[in-house]
Amino acid sequence: MKIKSLISVLSASLVFLTGCGSTSSATGGTIESYQASLTVADTTEYMSATMPDSSDGEIDIDLTKLDANMVYAQVADMVNNSDSYLGKTVKVKGPFSYFQEADGREFFAVLISDATACCSQGIEFVLDGSYSYPDDYPSIGTEITVVGKFNYYIEDDFYTYCQLLNAEMQVNDKLTWEK
């Protein structure tokens, strides 16, 4: 009886551990070749009313369709396995965030929280075109949806930062997120 229970638990564990695996491999290419291809992209209007939909086949990774735990886990994987996502079109929603470094560099991001909202991480985005903060951006905490091409960069030889390039941003109808 104990052996049957042990076999059942082990079988269920194997199904659980392998159920979310992927057999696809990342496509080759370098960051430089990908970034060079971005310079020919069409420009888009800020707050575009027509965002690509995952049913169109234009979105490779649609984080808007996942629950809070899965989104948080997916973004963590994007940080830890960035090469696998390079150049993929990503759609994400969450509160708008803004940060300015002491040297004047500005960063715009959409925040991703886990289910308990105790932990959050952001995905930086760079809108396609020329915009200035605060004139061309929503208020901090406003619910937005962003679509862009995944890229990453490493600072201080250690920190990996994800970003969406040539991004389109849309302000959602939801109320502003409260901290």
Short mmCIF file of N, CA, C and O in Angstrom, two decimals, residues 40-173:
data_model
loop_
_atom_site.label_atom_id
_atom_site.label_comp_id
_atom_site.label_asym_id
_atom_site.label_seq_id
_atom_site.Cartn_x
_atom_site.Cartn_y
_atom_site.Cartn_z
N VAL A 40 14.61 50.20 -38.82
CA VAL A 40 13.73 50.33 -39.98
C VAL A 40 12.26 50.17 -39.63
O VAL A 40 11.41 50.17 -40.50
N ALA A 41 11.95 50.02 -38.34
CA ALA A 41 10.56 49.81 -37.94
C ALA A 41 9.72 51.06 -38.19
O ALA A 41 10.22 52.18 -38.15
N ASP A 42 8.43 50.84 -38.46
CA ASP A 42 7.52 51.96 -38.65
C ASP A 42 7.30 52.66 -37.32
O ASP A 42 7.27 52.05 -36.28
N THR A 43 7.11 53.98 -37.39
CA THR A 43 6.81 54.71 -36.16
C THR A 43 5.34 54.55 -35.83
O THR A 43 4.51 54.31 -36.69
N THR A 44 5.02 54.66 -34.55
CA THR A 44 3.64 54.52 -34.11
C THR A 44 3.26 55.72 -33.26
O THR A 44 4.11 56.41 -32.71
N GLU A 45 1.99 55.98 -33.16
CA GLU A 45 1.49 57.07 -32.36
C GLU A 45 1.43 56.68 -30.90
O GLU A 45 1.11 55.55 -30.57
N TYR A 46 1.74 57.62 -30.04
CA TYR A 46 1.58 57.42 -28.60
C TYR A 46 0.11 57.16 -28.31
O TYR A 46 -0.77 57.73 -28.93
N MET A 47 -0.15 56.26 -27.39
CA MET A 47 -1.50 55.92 -26.99
C MET A 47 -2.30 55.38 -28.16
O MET A 47 -3.43 55.77 -28.38
N SER A 48 -1.70 54.52 -28.93
CA SER A 48 -2.35 53.94 -30.09
C SER A 48 -3.66 53.26 -29.70
O SER A 48 -3.72 52.53 -28.73
N ALA A 49 -4.70 53.51 -30.44
CA ALA A 49 -6.00 52.91 -30.15
C ALA A 49 -6.07 51.47 -30.64
O ALA A 49 -6.92 50.72 -30.23
N THR A 50 -5.17 51.09 -31.55
CA THR A 50 -5.20 49.73 -32.08
C THR A 50 -3.92 49.01 -31.70
O THR A 50 -2.93 49.12 -32.38
N MET A 51 -3.97 48.31 -30.60
CA MET A 51 -2.82 47.53 -30.16
C MET A 51 -2.91 46.15 -30.80
O MET A 51 -4.01 45.63 -30.99
N PRO A 52 -1.79 45.54 -31.14
CA PRO A 52 -1.85 44.19 -31.69
C PRO A 52 -2.51 43.23 -30.70
O PRO A 52 -2.40 43.40 -29.49
N ASP A 53 -3.16 42.23 -31.21
CA ASP A 53 -3.84 41.24 -30.39
C ASP A 53 -3.14 39.90 -30.58
O ASP A 53 -2.67 39.60 -31.68
N SER A 54 -3.07 39.11 -29.53
CA SER A 54 -2.38 37.82 -29.64
C SER A 54 -3.07 36.89 -30.63
O SER A 54 -2.45 36.00 -31.16
N SER A 55 -4.34 37.12 -30.89
CA SER A 55 -5.03 36.27 -31.87
C SER A 55 -4.59 36.58 -33.30
O SER A 55 -4.79 35.79 -34.20
N ASP A 56 -3.97 37.75 -33.51
CA ASP A 56 -3.46 38.12 -34.83
C ASP A 56 -2.18 37.38 -35.18
O ASP A 56 -1.75 37.40 -36.32
N GLY A 57 -1.54 36.80 -34.17
CA GLY A 57 -0.26 36.15 -34.41
C GLY A 57 0.89 37.12 -34.31
O GLY A 57 2.03 36.75 -34.52
N GLU A 58 0.63 38.40 -34.00
CA GLU A 58 1.69 39.38 -33.90
C GLU A 58 2.38 39.36 -32.54
O GLU A 58 3.49 39.83 -32.42
N ILE A 59 1.72 38.85 -31.51
CA ILE A 59 2.27 38.82 -30.16
C ILE A 59 2.87 37.44 -29.90
O ILE A 59 2.19 36.43 -30.01
N ASP A 60 4.16 37.41 -29.54
CA ASP A 60 4.80 36.14 -29.21
C ASP A 60 4.52 35.73 -27.77
O ASP A 60 4.32 34.55 -27.48
N ILE A 61 4.54 36.71 -26.87
CA ILE A 61 4.32 36.44 -25.45
C ILE A 61 3.30 37.44 -24.93
O ILE A 61 3.57 38.64 -24.86
N ASP A 62 2.11 36.96 -24.58
CA ASP A 62 1.04 37.81 -24.10
C ASP A 62 0.88 37.62 -22.60
O ASP A 62 0.21 36.70 -22.14
N LEU A 63 1.52 38.49 -21.83
CA LEU A 63 1.47 38.40 -20.38
C LEU A 63 0.13 38.87 -19.82
O LEU A 63 -0.17 38.62 -18.66
N THR A 64 -0.68 39.51 -20.65
CA THR A 64 -1.98 40.01 -20.17
C THR A 64 -2.98 38.88 -19.96
O THR A 64 -4.00 39.09 -19.31
N LYS A 65 -2.71 37.71 -20.48
CA LYS A 65 -3.64 36.59 -20.37
C LYS A 65 -3.29 35.64 -19.21
O LYS A 65 -3.97 34.65 -19.00
N LEU A 66 -2.22 35.96 -18.48
CA LEU A 66 -1.77 35.10 -17.38
C LEU A 66 -2.20 35.67 -16.04
O LEU A 66 -2.34 36.88 -15.89
N ASP A 67 -2.37 34.78 -15.03
CA ASP A 67 -2.68 35.28 -13.69
C ASP A 67 -1.41 35.87 -13.07
O ASP A 67 -0.31 35.74 -13.61
N ALA A 68 -1.56 36.52 -11.92
CA ALA A 68 -0.46 37.27 -11.30
C ALA A 68 0.77 36.41 -11.03
O ALA A 68 1.90 36.84 -11.27
N ASN A 69 0.58 35.20 -10.52
CA ASN A 69 1.73 34.33 -10.24
C ASN A 69 2.46 33.93 -11.50
O ASN A 69 3.69 33.91 -11.54
N MET A 70 1.73 33.58 -12.55
CA MET A 70 2.36 33.16 -13.81
C MET A 70 3.08 34.32 -14.49
O MET A 70 4.15 34.14 -15.06
N VAL A 71 2.49 35.52 -14.44
CA VAL A 71 3.16 36.68 -15.04
C VAL A 71 4.47 36.94 -14.32
O VAL A 71 5.51 37.14 -14.94
N TYR A 72 4.42 36.92 -13.00
CA TYR A 72 5.63 37.17 -12.21
C TYR A 72 6.70 36.13 -12.52
O TYR A 72 7.88 36.47 -12.71
N ALA A 73 6.31 34.86 -12.62
CA ALA A 73 7.24 33.79 -12.94
C ALA A 73 7.80 33.94 -14.36
O ALA A 73 8.99 33.73 -14.60
N GLN A 74 6.94 34.32 -15.30
CA GLN A 74 7.37 34.49 -16.69
C GLN A 74 8.39 35.62 -16.80
O GLN A 74 9.40 35.50 -17.49
N VAL A 75 8.13 36.73 -16.11
CA VAL A 75 9.07 37.86 -16.15
C VAL A 75 10.39 37.47 -15.50
O VAL A 75 11.46 37.83 -16.00
N ALA A 76 10.34 36.72 -14.42
CA ALA A 76 11.58 36.24 -13.80
C ALA A 76 12.37 35.38 -14.78
O ALA A 76 13.60 35.49 -14.88
N ASP A 77 11.68 34.54 -15.55
CA ASP A 77 12.35 33.72 -16.56
C ASP A 77 12.92 34.60 -17.67
O ASP A 77 14.00 34.33 -18.18
N MET A 78 12.22 35.67 -18.01
CA MET A 78 12.71 36.58 -19.05
C MET A 78 14.01 37.26 -18.60
O MET A 78 14.90 37.49 -19.42
N VAL A 79 14.13 37.54 -17.31
CA VAL A 79 15.36 38.14 -16.78
C VAL A 79 16.47 37.10 -16.76
O VAL A 79 17.60 37.39 -17.16
N ASN A 80 16.16 35.89 -16.32
CA ASN A 80 17.19 34.85 -16.15
C ASN A 80 17.58 34.15 -17.44
O ASN A 80 18.67 33.58 -17.52
N ASN A 81 16.72 34.15 -18.45
CA ASN A 81 16.99 33.49 -19.73
C ASN A 81 16.74 34.45 -20.88
O ASN A 81 16.06 34.13 -21.84
N SER A 82 17.30 35.63 -20.78
CA SER A 82 17.00 36.73 -21.70
C SER A 82 17.26 36.40 -23.17
O SER A 82 16.52 36.83 -24.04
N ASP A 83 18.31 35.63 -23.46
CA ASP A 83 18.62 35.30 -24.85
C ASP A 83 17.48 34.56 -25.54
O ASP A 83 17.27 34.70 -26.74
N SER A 84 16.71 33.79 -24.78
CA SER A 84 15.60 33.02 -25.35
C SER A 84 14.44 33.91 -25.81
O SER A 84 13.61 33.48 -26.60
N TYR A 85 14.39 35.12 -25.30
CA TYR A 85 13.27 36.02 -25.60
C TYR A 85 13.65 37.16 -26.55
O TYR A 85 12.79 37.91 -27.00
N LEU A 86 14.91 37.31 -26.84
CA LEU A 86 15.42 38.42 -27.64
C LEU A 86 14.67 38.56 -28.96
O LEU A 86 14.55 37.60 -29.73
N GLY A 87 14.10 39.74 -29.20
CA GLY A 87 13.40 40.02 -30.45
C GLY A 87 11.95 39.59 -30.49
O GLY A 87 11.25 39.88 -31.45
N LYS A 88 11.47 38.93 -29.45
CA LYS A 88 10.07 38.50 -29.43
C LYS A 88 9.17 39.68 -29.08
O LYS A 88 9.55 40.56 -28.32
N THR A 89 7.97 39.69 -29.63
CA THR A 89 7.00 40.73 -29.33
C THR A 89 6.27 40.35 -28.06
O THR A 89 5.69 39.27 -27.96
N VAL A 90 6.30 41.25 -27.07
CA VAL A 90 5.73 41.00 -25.75
C VAL A 90 4.64 42.02 -25.47
O VAL A 90 4.79 43.21 -25.77
N LYS A 91 3.54 41.54 -24.89
CA LYS A 91 2.44 42.40 -24.47
C LYS A 91 2.28 42.26 -22.96
O LYS A 91 2.20 41.14 -22.45
N VAL A 92 2.23 43.38 -22.26
CA VAL A 92 2.16 43.37 -20.80
C VAL A 92 1.29 44.53 -20.32
O VAL A 92 1.20 45.55 -21.00
N LYS A 93 0.64 44.33 -19.18
CA LYS A 93 -0.15 45.43 -18.60
C LYS A 93 0.17 45.54 -17.12
O LYS A 93 0.60 44.58 -16.48
N GLY A 94 -0.03 46.75 -16.60
CA GLY A 94 0.22 47.02 -15.19
C GLY A 94 0.33 48.51 -14.99
O GLY A 94 0.13 49.31 -15.90
N PRO A 95 0.66 48.92 -13.76
CA PRO A 95 0.78 50.34 -13.46
C PRO A 95 2.03 50.96 -14.11
O PRO A 95 3.09 50.33 -14.16
N PHE A 96 1.90 52.19 -14.58
CA PHE A 96 3.00 52.94 -15.17
C PHE A 96 3.94 53.40 -14.06
O PHE A 96 3.51 53.82 -12.99
N SER A 97 5.24 53.33 -14.34
CA SER A 97 6.25 53.78 -13.39
C SER A 97 7.31 54.60 -14.12
O SER A 97 7.57 54.37 -15.30
N TYR A 98 7.88 55.54 -13.38
CA TYR A 98 8.91 56.43 -13.94
C TYR A 98 10.03 56.58 -12.93
O TYR A 98 9.78 56.65 -11.72
N PHE A 99 11.27 56.61 -13.42
CA PHE A 99 12.42 56.81 -12.55
C PHE A 99 13.46 57.63 -13.30
O PHE A 99 13.68 57.41 -14.49
N GLN A 100 14.10 58.56 -12.59
CA GLN A 100 15.17 59.35 -13.19
C GLN A 100 16.43 59.20 -12.36
O GLN A 100 16.42 59.39 -11.14
N GLU A 101 17.52 58.82 -13.02
CA GLU A 101 18.82 58.67 -12.37
C GLU A 101 19.40 60.06 -12.07
O GLU A 101 18.99 61.06 -12.67
N ALA A 102 20.38 60.11 -11.20
CA ALA A 102 21.04 61.37 -10.85
C ALA A 102 21.72 62.00 -12.07
O ALA A 102 21.82 63.22 -12.17
N ASP A 103 22.13 61.16 -13.03
CA ASP A 103 22.79 61.68 -14.23
C ASP A 103 21.81 62.16 -15.30
O ASP A 103 22.20 62.56 -16.38
N GLY A 104 20.49 62.10 -14.99
CA GLY A 104 19.47 62.60 -15.91
C GLY A 104 18.81 61.54 -16.78
O GLY A 104 17.82 61.82 -17.45
N ARG A 105 19.34 60.31 -16.79
CA ARG A 105 18.72 59.25 -17.58
C ARG A 105 17.32 58.96 -17.03
O ARG A 105 17.13 58.90 -15.82
N GLU A 106 16.37 58.77 -17.94
CA GLU A 106 14.99 58.49 -17.56
C GLU A 106 14.63 57.06 -17.94
O GLU A 106 15.03 56.57 -18.99
N PHE A 107 13.83 56.43 -17.08
CA PHE A 107 13.38 55.07 -17.32
C PHE A 107 11.87 55.02 -17.14
O PHE A 107 11.33 55.53 -16.15
N PHE A 108 11.19 54.39 -18.09
CA PHE A 108 9.75 54.22 -18.05
C PHE A 108 9.49 52.72 -17.99
O PHE A 108 10.11 51.96 -18.72
N ALA A 109 8.56 52.31 -17.13
CA ALA A 109 8.34 50.87 -16.96
C ALA A 109 6.87 50.58 -16.66
O ALA A 109 6.12 51.45 -16.22
N VAL A 110 6.50 49.34 -16.91
CA VAL A 110 5.23 48.81 -16.48
C VAL A 110 5.57 47.82 -15.36
O VAL A 110 6.46 46.99 -15.50
N LEU A 111 4.89 47.96 -14.21
CA LEU A 111 5.19 47.15 -13.04
C LEU A 111 4.41 45.84 -13.07
O LEU A 111 3.24 45.81 -13.43
N ILE A 112 5.07 44.78 -12.64
CA ILE A 112 4.48 43.45 -12.53
C ILE A 112 4.54 43.06 -11.06
O ILE A 112 5.62 43.04 -10.47
N SER A 113 3.40 42.74 -10.45
CA SER A 113 3.36 42.32 -9.05
C SER A 113 2.99 40.84 -8.98
O SER A 113 2.27 40.33 -9.84
N ASP A 114 3.45 40.18 -7.92
CA ASP A 114 3.00 38.81 -7.70
C ASP A 114 1.59 38.84 -7.11
O ASP A 114 1.02 39.91 -6.90
N ALA A 115 1.02 37.68 -6.87
CA ALA A 115 -0.39 37.58 -6.44
C ALA A 115 -0.66 38.30 -5.12
O ALA A 115 -1.74 38.83 -4.92
N THR A 116 0.32 38.33 -4.22
CA THR A 116 0.10 38.99 -2.94
C THR A 116 0.51 40.46 -2.97
O THR A 116 0.35 41.16 -1.98
N ALA A 117 1.05 40.92 -4.07
CA ALA A 117 1.50 42.30 -4.28
C ALA A 117 2.60 42.70 -3.31
O ALA A 117 2.81 43.88 -3.06
N CYS A 118 3.31 41.72 -2.77
CA CYS A 118 4.42 42.05 -1.87
C CYS A 118 5.71 42.26 -2.66
O CYS A 118 6.60 42.97 -2.22
N CYS A 119 5.80 41.64 -3.81
CA CYS A 119 7.00 41.75 -4.64
C CYS A 119 6.60 42.26 -6.02
O CYS A 119 5.57 41.88 -6.55
N SER A 120 7.42 43.12 -6.56
CA SER A 120 7.14 43.58 -7.92
C SER A 120 8.44 43.74 -8.68
O SER A 120 9.50 43.91 -8.10
N GLN A 121 8.33 43.65 -9.97
CA GLN A 121 9.44 43.88 -10.86
C GLN A 121 8.89 44.64 -12.05
O GLN A 121 7.70 44.60 -12.32
N GLY A 122 9.73 45.35 -12.72
CA GLY A 122 9.27 46.15 -13.84
C GLY A 122 9.91 45.74 -15.13
O GLY A 122 11.00 45.18 -15.15
N ILE A 123 9.19 46.01 -16.21
CA ILE A 123 9.77 45.87 -17.54
C ILE A 123 9.84 47.27 -18.12
O ILE A 123 8.82 47.95 -18.30
N GLU A 124 11.06 47.70 -18.38
CA GLU A 124 11.28 49.02 -18.97
C GLU A 124 10.76 49.01 -20.40
O GLU A 124 10.80 47.99 -21.07
N PHE A 125 10.26 50.14 -20.86
CA PHE A 125 9.87 50.25 -22.26
C PHE A 125 10.37 51.56 -22.84
O PHE A 125 10.54 52.55 -22.13
N VAL A 126 10.64 51.53 -24.14
CA VAL A 126 11.10 52.70 -24.87
C VAL A 126 10.12 52.91 -26.02
O VAL A 126 10.03 52.08 -26.93
N LEU A 127 9.34 53.99 -25.93
CA LEU A 127 8.35 54.26 -26.97
C LEU A 127 9.05 54.56 -28.29
O LEU A 127 10.14 55.15 -28.32
N ASP A 128 8.42 54.16 -29.37
CA ASP A 128 8.93 54.41 -30.70
C ASP A 128 8.60 55.85 -31.07
O ASP A 128 7.43 56.17 -31.27
N GLY A 129 9.58 56.70 -31.12
CA GLY A 129 9.36 58.11 -31.45
C GLY A 129 10.01 59.00 -30.42
O GLY A 129 10.78 58.56 -29.57
N SER A 130 9.68 60.28 -30.48
CA SER A 130 10.27 61.26 -29.58
C SER A 130 9.19 61.77 -28.63
O SER A 130 8.23 62.41 -29.07
N TYR A 131 9.36 61.51 -27.35
CA TYR A 131 8.39 61.90 -26.34
C TYR A 131 9.11 62.50 -25.14
O TYR A 131 10.29 62.21 -24.93
N SER A 132 8.40 63.31 -24.38
CA SER A 132 9.00 63.90 -23.19
C SER A 132 8.10 63.66 -21.99
O SER A 132 6.87 63.64 -22.10
N TYR A 133 8.77 63.47 -20.85
CA TYR A 133 8.04 63.25 -19.61
C TYR A 133 7.94 64.59 -18.88
O TYR A 133 8.92 65.32 -18.84
N PRO A 134 6.82 64.98 -18.34
CA PRO A 134 5.58 64.24 -18.14
C PRO A 134 4.52 64.48 -19.23
O PRO A 134 3.46 63.86 -19.18
N ASP A 135 4.81 65.33 -20.18
CA ASP A 135 3.81 65.75 -21.17
C ASP A 135 3.19 64.59 -21.96
O ASP A 135 1.99 64.59 -22.20
N ASP A 136 4.00 63.64 -22.36
CA ASP A 136 3.54 62.57 -23.25
C ASP A 136 3.27 61.24 -22.56
O ASP A 136 3.10 60.22 -23.23
N TYR A 137 3.25 61.24 -21.23
CA TYR A 137 3.07 60.00 -20.48
C TYR A 137 1.92 60.17 -19.48
O TYR A 137 1.62 61.28 -19.06
N PRO A 138 1.31 59.04 -19.07
CA PRO A 138 0.24 59.13 -18.07
C PRO A 138 0.83 59.39 -16.68
O PRO A 138 2.04 59.34 -16.48
N SER A 139 -0.04 59.60 -15.71
CA SER A 139 0.39 59.76 -14.32
C SER A 139 0.96 58.45 -13.80
O SER A 139 0.53 57.37 -14.22
N ILE A 140 1.90 58.54 -12.89
CA ILE A 140 2.48 57.35 -12.27
C ILE A 140 1.36 56.56 -11.60
O ILE A 140 0.51 57.13 -10.93
N GLY A 141 1.36 55.26 -11.82
CA GLY A 141 0.36 54.38 -11.24
C GLY A 141 -0.83 54.11 -12.15
O GLY A 141 -1.64 53.24 -11.86
N THR A 142 -0.93 54.83 -13.27
CA THR A 142 -2.02 54.61 -14.21
C THR A 142 -1.86 53.25 -14.88
O THR A 142 -0.75 52.87 -15.29
N GLU A 143 -2.93 52.50 -14.98
CA GLU A 143 -2.92 51.18 -15.62
C GLU A 143 -2.68 51.35 -17.12
O GLU A 143 -3.43 52.07 -17.80
N ILE A 144 -1.64 50.68 -17.64
CA ILE A 144 -1.30 50.77 -19.06
C ILE A 144 -1.10 49.38 -19.64
O ILE A 144 -0.90 48.41 -18.91
N THR A 145 -1.15 49.31 -20.96
CA THR A 145 -0.76 48.11 -21.70
C THR A 145 0.35 48.53 -22.66
O THR A 145 0.24 49.57 -23.31
N VAL A 146 1.40 47.73 -22.71
CA VAL A 146 2.56 48.04 -23.56
C VAL A 146 2.86 46.83 -24.43
O VAL A 146 2.81 45.69 -23.97
N VAL A 147 3.16 47.09 -25.70
CA VAL A 147 3.60 46.05 -26.64
C VAL A 147 4.91 46.52 -27.25
O VAL A 147 5.02 47.67 -27.69
N GLY A 148 5.92 45.65 -27.25
CA GLY A 148 7.20 46.01 -27.84
C GLY A 148 8.08 44.78 -28.05
O GLY A 148 7.73 43.66 -27.67
N LYS A 149 9.21 45.01 -28.68
CA LYS A 149 10.18 43.95 -28.97
C LYS A 149 11.13 43.79 -27.78
O LYS A 149 11.75 44.75 -27.34
N PHE A 150 11.24 42.56 -27.28
CA PHE A 150 12.06 42.29 -26.10
C PHE A 150 13.54 42.49 -26.39
O PHE A 150 14.06 42.06 -27.41
N ASN A 151 14.20 43.15 -25.46
CA ASN A 151 15.63 43.35 -25.48
C ASN A 151 16.10 43.33 -24.03
O ASN A 151 15.29 43.38 -23.12
N TYR A 152 17.37 43.25 -23.82
CA TYR A 152 17.91 43.37 -22.47
C TYR A 152 19.29 43.98 -22.53
O TYR A 152 19.93 44.04 -23.59
N TYR A 153 19.72 44.48 -21.39
CA TYR A 153 21.07 44.99 -21.28
C TYR A 153 21.58 44.68 -19.87
O TYR A 153 20.81 44.44 -18.96
N ILE A 154 22.90 44.68 -19.74
CA ILE A 154 23.53 44.35 -18.46
C ILE A 154 24.34 45.56 -18.02
O ILE A 154 25.10 46.12 -18.80
N GLU A 155 24.13 45.96 -16.76
CA GLU A 155 24.90 47.07 -16.19
C GLU A 155 25.76 46.55 -15.06
O GLU A 155 25.37 45.63 -14.34
N ASP A 156 26.91 47.17 -14.91
CA ASP A 156 27.87 46.81 -13.85
C ASP A 156 28.27 45.34 -13.92
O ASP A 156 28.56 44.72 -12.88
N ASP A 157 28.26 44.76 -15.11
CA ASP A 157 28.65 43.36 -15.33
C ASP A 157 27.86 42.37 -14.49
O ASP A 157 28.30 41.25 -14.27
N PHE A 158 26.68 42.77 -14.01
CA PHE A 158 25.93 41.88 -13.14
C PHE A 158 24.41 41.99 -13.30
O PHE A 158 23.72 40.99 -13.40
N TYR A 159 23.88 43.20 -13.33
CA TYR A 159 22.43 43.41 -13.32
C TYR A 159 21.85 43.34 -14.73
O TYR A 159 22.27 44.10 -15.61
N THR A 160 20.89 42.45 -14.93
CA THR A 160 20.21 42.32 -16.21
C THR A 160 18.90 43.09 -16.16
O THR A 160 18.10 42.89 -15.25
N TYR A 161 18.71 43.97 -17.13
CA TYR A 161 17.48 44.75 -17.21
C TYR A 161 16.76 44.42 -18.52
O TYR A 161 17.37 44.47 -19.60
N CYS A 162 15.48 44.10 -18.41
CA CYS A 162 14.67 43.81 -19.58
C CYS A 162 14.02 45.10 -20.06
O CYS A 162 13.68 45.97 -19.26
N GLN A 163 13.84 45.20 -21.36
CA GLN A 163 13.17 46.36 -21.93
C GLN A 163 12.41 45.95 -23.18
O GLN A 163 12.74 44.96 -23.83
N LEU A 164 11.38 46.72 -23.48
CA LEU A 164 10.62 46.55 -24.71
C LEU A 164 10.92 47.74 -25.60
O LEU A 164 10.65 48.89 -25.23
N LEU A 165 11.50 47.47 -26.76
CA LEU A 165 11.88 48.53 -27.69
C LEU A 165 10.79 48.76 -28.73
O LEU A 165 9.97 47.88 -28.98
N ASN A 166 10.83 49.94 -29.35
CA ASN A 166 9.82 50.31 -30.35
C ASN A 166 8.42 50.06 -29.82
O ASN A 166 7.55 49.54 -30.51
N ALA A 167 8.22 50.42 -28.58
CA ALA A 167 6.99 50.09 -27.87
C ALA A 167 5.83 51.00 -28.22
O ALA A 167 6.02 52.16 -28.59
N GLU A 168 4.64 50.42 -28.09
CA GLU A 168 3.38 51.15 -28.16
C GLU A 168 2.77 51.08 -26.78
O GLU A 168 2.81 50.04 -26.14
N MET A 169 2.20 52.20 -26.33
CA MET A 169 1.59 52.22 -25.01
C MET A 169 0.14 52.68 -25.14
O MET A 169 -0.15 53.60 -25.91
N GLN A 170 -0.72 52.04 -24.38
CA GLN A 170 -2.13 52.40 -24.35
C GLN A 170 -2.55 52.54 -22.90
O GLN A 170 -2.25 51.67 -22.08
N VAL A 171 -3.24 53.62 -22.56
CA VAL A 171 -3.78 53.78 -21.21
C VAL A 171 -5.06 52.98 -21.13
O VAL A 171 -5.94 53.10 -21.99
N ASN A 172 -5.16 52.13 -20.10
CA ASN A 172 -6.34 51.28 -19.94
C ASN A 172 -7.47 52.06 -19.28
O ASN A 172 -7.25 53.10 -18.68
N ASP A 173 -8.67 51.53 -19.37
CA ASP A 173 -9.85 52.18 -18.80
C ASP A 173 -9.92 52.04 -17.29
O ASP A 173 -10.72 52.70 -16.65
#
